[in-house]
Amino acid sequence: AQKITQTQPGMFVQEKEAVTLDCTYDTSDPSYGLFWYKQPSSGEMIFLIYQGSYDQQNATEGRYSLNFQKARKSANLVISASQLGDSAMYFCAMREGYGTASKLTFGTGTRLQVTL
Amino acid sequence: DAEITQSPRHKITETGRQVTLACHQTWNHNNMFWYRQDLGHGLRLIHYSYGVQDTNKGEVSDGYSVSRSNTEDLPLTLESAASSQTSVYFCASNPGDTDTQYFGPGTRLTVL
C-alpha cells in the first residue's frame, strides 16, 4: 500500500484564489511528521510546512496552511491568495517514528498551475 | 552562508561506467540522504547516513553505494551505471534535532 497518496496529478487555480492540494497517508506509528515541499521548474526542493502527529494546532506558514485531519489520515496543503510564482510541483512527505530516524517517504506530487 | 551543494549538476555517462556524485553541506548536519526522482514515483530514498562511518540502505539501494568519511560529504557511487539509473538525484541533510530536510539543487544523470 502507498504510504503517501496524492490523487491530483494536476490542478489549476486562478490568481488570488485559494487552492487545496490533497494528501493522505498510511502509518500505524503513533509518532510521525508530515511535510510539504515545493519544486518549481528550476528543480530545487523547497521546504514549505511541517505538521507533527502530536501537534494540536494546524501548522501555518504565511500563505500556507496544513489542514491536518488525523482520524482521516489526511494532511492537505492550503495555499491562500495564489500567486503566479506558486506554479510548481508540490510533494507531500511523511517521516515515521521518533527521533533522528528522519527518513522521508514522498508522494508522487501534484502539479499546480496558477492562471491569470 | 551555510548551504548544501551537489556536483556535477549534469552528467552523461555510458552503461557500465563507474560514476560518483558529490554532495557537500556546510551546516555540520549529522544526517544526510540521497534520493532519486523519477516521473510517477516522486522521490525515493537510496542511502542515508546518521554520522561519520554510518551508512544505511534505503528503498532503492541496489547498484548504489555511499561512504561517510567526514560530516560534510556523502558521495554517491554507481558501481556500474545502467540505463535504469537515468534520473535526477537529490542530496539532503538535517541536523537530527528537527525533522526538516534541506535539499541540494540536484544532479541530472543520463546513462546511455
mmCIF file of C-alpha atoms in Angstrom:
data_model
loop_
_atom_site.group_PDB
_atom_site.id
_atom_site.type_symbol
_atom_site.label_atom_id
_atom_site.label_comp_id
_atom_site.label_asym_id
_atom_site.label_seq_id
_atom_site.Cartn_x
_atom_site.Cartn_y
_atom_site.Cartn_z
ATOM 1 C CA ALA A 1 0.000 0.000 0.000
ATOM 2 C CA GLN A 2 1.151 3.506 -0.741
ATOM 3 C CA LYS A 3 2.258 5.340 2.366
ATOM 4 C CA ILE A 4 1.638 8.759 0.848
ATOM 5 C CA THR A 5 -1.072 9.292 -1.743
ATOM 6 C CA GLN A 6 -1.554 12.432 -3.781
ATOM 7 C CA THR A 7 -4.548 11.830 -6.015
ATOM 8 C CA GLN A 8 -4.384 15.057 -8.024
ATOM 9 C CA PRO A 9 -1.736 14.847 -10.758
ATOM 10 C CA GLY A 10 -2.548 18.407 -11.835
ATOM 11 C CA MET A 11 -4.529 21.372 -10.571
ATOM 12 C CA PHE A 12 -5.415 24.779 -11.945
ATOM 13 C CA VAL A 13 -6.237 27.817 -9.845
ATOM 14 C CA GLN A 14 -6.835 31.435 -10.692
ATOM 15 C CA GLU A 15 -4.552 34.070 -9.285
ATOM 16 C CA LYS A 16 -5.659 35.362 -5.864
ATOM 17 C CA GLU A 17 -7.872 32.321 -5.247
ATOM 18 C CA ALA A 18 -7.234 29.688 -2.583
ATOM 19 C CA VAL A 19 -6.376 26.121 -3.537
ATOM 20 C CA THR A 20 -6.215 22.849 -1.610
ATOM 21 C CA LEU A 21 -3.773 20.103 -2.545
ATOM 22 C CA ASP A 22 -4.741 16.699 -1.189
ATOM 23 C CA CYS A 23 -2.518 14.270 0.677
ATOM 24 C CA THR A 24 -3.487 11.099 2.519
ATOM 25 C CA TYR A 25 -1.077 8.911 4.418
ATOM 26 C CA ASP A 26 -0.905 5.456 5.871
ATOM 27 C CA THR A 27 1.003 4.568 9.023
ATOM 28 C CA SER A 28 0.487 2.584 12.193
ATOM 29 C CA ASP A 29 3.171 4.526 14.034
ATOM 30 C CA PRO A 30 1.742 6.963 16.622
ATOM 31 C CA SER A 31 4.664 9.346 16.095
ATOM 32 C CA TYR A 32 5.110 10.770 12.630
ATOM 33 C CA GLY A 33 5.605 14.024 10.811
ATOM 34 C CA LEU A 34 4.127 15.371 7.621
ATOM 35 C CA PHE A 35 5.834 17.765 5.236
ATOM 36 C CA TRP A 36 5.090 19.702 2.097
ATOM 37 C CA TYR A 37 7.777 20.636 -0.391
ATOM 38 C CA LYS A 38 7.561 22.826 -3.475
ATOM 39 C CA GLN A 39 9.540 22.091 -6.628
ATOM 40 C CA PRO A 40 9.480 24.937 -9.171
ATOM 41 C CA SER A 41 10.524 24.421 -12.773
ATOM 42 C CA SER A 42 14.112 25.229 -11.799
ATOM 43 C CA GLY A 43 14.169 21.905 -9.973
ATOM 44 C CA GLU A 44 15.124 22.658 -6.392
ATOM 45 C CA MET A 45 13.131 21.231 -3.486
ATOM 46 C CA ILE A 46 11.877 23.941 -1.156
ATOM 47 C CA PHE A 47 10.527 23.109 2.297
ATOM 48 C CA LEU A 48 7.140 24.758 2.946
ATOM 49 C CA ILE A 49 5.490 23.451 6.086
ATOM 50 C CA TYR A 50 5.606 20.715 8.735
ATOM 51 C CA GLN A 51 2.981 19.089 10.972
ATOM 52 C CA GLY A 52 3.807 16.689 13.794
ATOM 53 C CA SER A 53 1.379 13.948 14.690
ATOM 54 C CA TYR A 54 1.057 15.241 18.249
ATOM 55 C CA ASP A 55 0.603 18.876 17.272
ATOM 56 C CA GLN A 56 -2.777 20.132 18.429
ATOM 57 C CA GLN A 57 -2.998 23.037 16.043
ATOM 58 C CA ASN A 58 -2.816 23.014 12.274
ATOM 59 C CA ALA A 59 0.514 24.332 11.039
ATOM 60 C CA THR A 60 0.635 27.658 9.218
ATOM 61 C CA GLU A 61 3.471 29.438 7.416
ATOM 62 C CA GLY A 62 2.443 32.672 5.768
ATOM 63 C CA ARG A 63 0.055 31.823 2.913
ATOM 64 C CA TYR A 64 0.494 28.092 3.509
ATOM 65 C CA SER A 65 -1.544 26.121 5.982
ATOM 66 C CA LEU A 66 -1.813 22.420 6.594
ATOM 67 C CA ASN A 67 -5.300 21.021 7.139
ATOM 68 C CA PHE A 68 -4.439 18.074 9.387
ATOM 69 C CA GLN A 69 -7.261 15.586 9.940
ATOM 70 C CA LYS A 70 -5.719 12.792 11.953
ATOM 71 C CA ALA A 71 -8.709 10.463 12.025
ATOM 72 C CA ARG A 72 -8.998 10.636 8.248
ATOM 73 C CA LYS A 73 -5.203 10.436 7.824
ATOM 74 C CA SER A 74 -5.143 13.463 5.627
ATOM 75 C CA ALA A 75 -2.736 16.403 5.524
ATOM 76 C CA ASN A 76 -3.927 18.747 2.833
ATOM 77 C CA LEU A 77 -1.969 21.843 1.881
ATOM 78 C CA VAL A 78 -3.969 25.039 1.552
ATOM 79 C CA ILE A 79 -2.446 27.934 -0.360
ATOM 80 C CA SER A 80 -4.331 31.186 0.108
ATOM 81 C CA ALA A 81 -4.286 34.071 -2.356
ATOM 82 C CA SER A 82 -2.437 32.141 -5.075
ATOM 83 C CA GLN A 83 0.310 33.902 -6.985
ATOM 84 C CA LEU A 84 1.815 33.150 -10.373
ATOM 85 C CA GLY A 85 5.017 32.141 -8.593
ATOM 86 C CA ASP A 86 3.136 29.338 -6.858
ATOM 87 C CA SER A 87 3.066 27.386 -10.126
ATOM 88 C CA ALA A 88 5.159 24.319 -9.342
ATOM 89 C CA MET A 89 5.110 20.664 -8.347
ATOM 90 C CA TYR A 90 4.109 20.074 -4.746
ATOM 91 C CA PHE A 91 5.138 16.991 -2.814
ATOM 92 C CA CYS A 92 3.709 15.628 0.408
ATOM 93 C CA ALA A 93 6.086 13.544 2.538
ATOM 94 C CA MET A 94 5.992 11.625 5.803
ATOM 95 C CA ARG A 95 8.514 10.762 8.489
ATOM 96 C CA GLU A 96 7.635 7.745 10.599
ATOM 97 C CA GLY A 97 8.977 7.022 14.045
ATOM 98 C CA TYR A 98 10.528 9.204 16.675
ATOM 99 C CA GLY A 99 13.979 10.667 16.961
ATOM 100 C CA THR A 100 16.692 11.182 14.435
ATOM 101 C CA ALA A 101 15.479 8.483 12.049
ATOM 102 C CA SER A 102 14.209 11.164 9.722
ATOM 103 C CA LYS A 103 13.777 9.181 6.547
ATOM 104 C CA LEU A 104 11.059 10.646 4.368
ATOM 105 C CA THR A 105 8.574 8.871 2.130
ATOM 106 C CA PHE A 106 7.245 11.049 -0.680
ATOM 107 C CA GLY A 107 4.050 11.092 -2.672
ATOM 108 C CA THR A 108 4.069 11.343 -6.453
ATOM 109 C CA GLY A 109 3.308 15.043 -6.442
ATOM 110 C CA THR A 110 0.683 17.486 -7.726
ATOM 111 C CA ARG A 111 1.464 19.982 -10.449
ATOM 112 C CA LEU A 112 -0.197 23.324 -9.695
ATOM 113 C CA GLN A 113 -0.709 25.881 -12.407
ATOM 114 C CA VAL A 114 -1.787 29.382 -11.394
ATOM 115 C CA THR A 115 -3.585 31.294 -14.151
ATOM 116 C CA LEU A 116 -4.420 34.969 -14.615
ATOM 117 C CA ASP B 1 26.028 31.269 4.278
ATOM 118 C CA ALA B 2 25.744 27.591 5.122
ATOM 119 C CA GLU B 3 24.483 25.506 2.246
ATOM 120 C CA ILE B 4 24.294 22.141 0.553
ATOM 121 C CA THR B 5 25.828 21.691 -2.889
ATOM 122 C CA GLN B 6 25.906 18.911 -5.447
ATOM 123 C CA SER B 7 28.284 18.299 -8.300
ATOM 124 C CA PRO B 8 28.179 17.862 -11.150
ATOM 125 C CA ARG B 9 24.780 19.385 -11.916
ATOM 126 C CA HIS B 10 24.552 17.436 -15.170
ATOM 127 C CA LYS B 11 26.326 14.233 -16.160
ATOM 128 C CA ILE B 12 26.157 11.988 -19.194
ATOM 129 C CA THR B 13 27.850 8.624 -18.952
ATOM 130 C CA GLU B 14 27.873 5.240 -20.636
ATOM 131 C CA THR B 15 26.476 1.950 -19.457
ATOM 132 C CA GLY B 16 28.949 0.060 -17.277
ATOM 133 C CA ARG B 17 30.994 3.041 -16.159
ATOM 134 C CA GLN B 18 31.509 3.947 -12.519
ATOM 135 C CA VAL B 19 30.061 7.344 -11.603
ATOM 136 C CA THR B 20 30.360 9.326 -8.385
ATOM 137 C CA LEU B 21 28.015 12.172 -7.492
ATOM 138 C CA ALA B 22 29.223 14.583 -4.843
ATOM 139 C CA CYS B 23 27.220 16.115 -2.017
ATOM 140 C CA HIS B 24 28.707 18.679 0.359
ATOM 141 C CA GLN B 25 26.978 20.530 3.199
ATOM 142 C CA THR B 26 28.380 23.250 5.420
ATOM 143 C CA TRP B 27 25.687 23.118 8.109
ATOM 144 C CA ASN B 28 27.520 20.458 10.110
ATOM 145 C CA HIS B 29 24.398 18.268 9.955
ATOM 146 C CA ASN B 30 24.715 14.721 11.196
ATOM 147 C CA ASN B 31 22.081 13.222 8.900
ATOM 148 C CA MET B 32 22.482 13.059 5.134
ATOM 149 C CA PHE B 33 20.333 11.378 2.495
ATOM 150 C CA TRP B 34 20.340 10.519 -1.195
ATOM 151 C CA TYR B 35 17.115 10.351 -3.198
ATOM 152 C CA ARG B 36 16.318 9.788 -6.842
ATOM 153 C CA GLN B 37 13.392 11.428 -8.592
ATOM 154 C CA ASP B 38 11.594 9.762 -11.467
ATOM 155 C CA LEU B 39 8.303 10.614 -13.140
ATOM 156 C CA GLY B 40 5.417 8.844 -11.448
ATOM 157 C CA HIS B 41 7.466 7.890 -8.395
ATOM 158 C CA GLY B 42 8.171 11.109 -6.560
ATOM 159 C CA LEU B 43 11.423 10.928 -4.599
ATOM 160 C CA ARG B 44 12.731 7.569 -3.398
ATOM 161 C CA LEU B 45 15.412 7.039 -0.778
ATOM 162 C CA ILE B 46 18.639 5.407 -1.970
ATOM 163 C CA HIS B 47 21.011 5.591 1.020
ATOM 164 C CA TYR B 48 21.335 7.599 4.192
ATOM 165 C CA SER B 49 23.819 8.287 6.953
ATOM 166 C CA TYR B 50 23.418 9.385 10.560
ATOM 167 C CA GLY B 51 27.049 10.330 11.036
ATOM 168 C CA VAL B 52 30.657 9.610 10.167
ATOM 169 C CA GLN B 53 31.244 5.960 9.286
ATOM 170 C CA ASP B 54 27.496 5.252 9.369
ATOM 171 C CA THR B 55 25.657 4.277 6.178
ATOM 172 C CA ASN B 56 22.303 2.595 5.622
ATOM 173 C CA LYS B 57 20.358 1.266 2.653
ATOM 174 C CA GLY B 58 17.136 2.879 1.567
ATOM 175 C CA GLU B 59 14.256 1.744 -0.568
ATOM 176 C CA VAL B 60 16.163 1.590 -3.895
ATOM 177 C CA SER B 61 19.785 0.924 -2.948
ATOM 178 C CA ASP B 62 20.698 -1.777 -5.489
ATOM 179 C CA GLY B 63 23.554 -0.616 -7.712
ATOM 180 C CA TYR B 64 24.488 2.304 -5.450
ATOM 181 C CA SER B 65 26.926 2.787 -2.583
ATOM 182 C CA VAL B 66 27.883 5.623 -0.237
ATOM 183 C CA SER B 67 30.641 6.329 2.235
ATOM 184 C CA ARG B 68 30.837 8.899 5.045
ATOM 185 C CA SER B 69 34.374 9.788 5.997
ATOM 186 C CA ASN B 70 33.548 13.239 7.366
ATOM 187 C CA THR B 71 30.495 15.222 8.437
ATOM 188 C CA GLU B 72 30.329 17.434 5.353
ATOM 189 C CA ASP B 73 30.320 14.925 2.496
ATOM 190 C CA LEU B 74 28.266 11.936 1.358
ATOM 191 C CA PRO B 75 29.333 10.871 -2.151
ATOM 192 C CA LEU B 76 27.026 8.523 -4.059
ATOM 193 C CA THR B 77 28.699 5.951 -6.317
ATOM 194 C CA LEU B 78 27.086 3.999 -9.111
ATOM 195 C CA GLU B 79 29.368 0.996 -9.410
ATOM 196 C CA SER B 80 28.348 0.069 -12.969
ATOM 197 C CA ALA B 81 25.897 2.557 -14.414
ATOM 198 C CA ALA B 82 22.740 1.201 -16.032
ATOM 199 C CA SER B 83 20.161 2.969 -18.203
ATOM 200 C CA SER B 84 17.612 2.426 -15.424
ATOM 201 C CA GLN B 85 19.701 4.762 -13.287
ATOM 202 C CA THR B 86 18.993 7.717 -15.537
ATOM 203 C CA SER B 87 17.319 10.075 -13.099
ATOM 204 C CA VAL B 88 17.596 13.274 -11.102
ATOM 205 C CA TYR B 89 19.488 12.744 -7.857
ATOM 206 C CA PHE B 90 18.957 14.853 -4.770
ATOM 207 C CA CYS B 91 21.070 15.027 -1.670
ATOM 208 C CA ALA B 92 19.523 16.276 1.572
ATOM 209 C CA SER B 93 20.608 16.863 5.135
ATOM 210 C CA ASN B 94 19.082 17.559 8.502
ATOM 211 C CA PRO B 95 20.626 18.283 11.872
ATOM 212 C CA GLY B 96 18.906 15.461 13.715
ATOM 213 C CA ASP B 97 17.155 17.586 16.321
ATOM 214 C CA THR B 98 14.457 18.614 13.876
ATOM 215 C CA ASP B 99 12.713 16.664 11.156
ATOM 216 C CA THR B 100 13.067 19.067 8.272
ATOM 217 C CA GLN B 101 15.396 18.018 5.485
ATOM 218 C CA TYR B 102 17.123 20.591 3.328
ATOM 219 C CA PHE B 103 17.840 19.646 -0.252
ATOM 220 C CA GLY B 104 20.661 20.315 -2.640
ATOM 221 C CA PRO B 105 19.979 21.584 -6.168
ATOM 222 C CA GLY B 106 20.033 18.092 -7.727
ATOM 223 C CA THR B 107 22.145 16.285 -10.327
ATOM 224 C CA ARG B 108 20.640 15.170 -13.608
ATOM 225 C CA LEU B 109 22.309 11.915 -14.659
ATOM 226 C CA THR B 110 21.858 10.347 -18.068
ATOM 227 C CA VAL B 111 23.170 6.839 -18.723
ATOM 228 C CA LEU B 112 23.432 5.981 -22.423
#
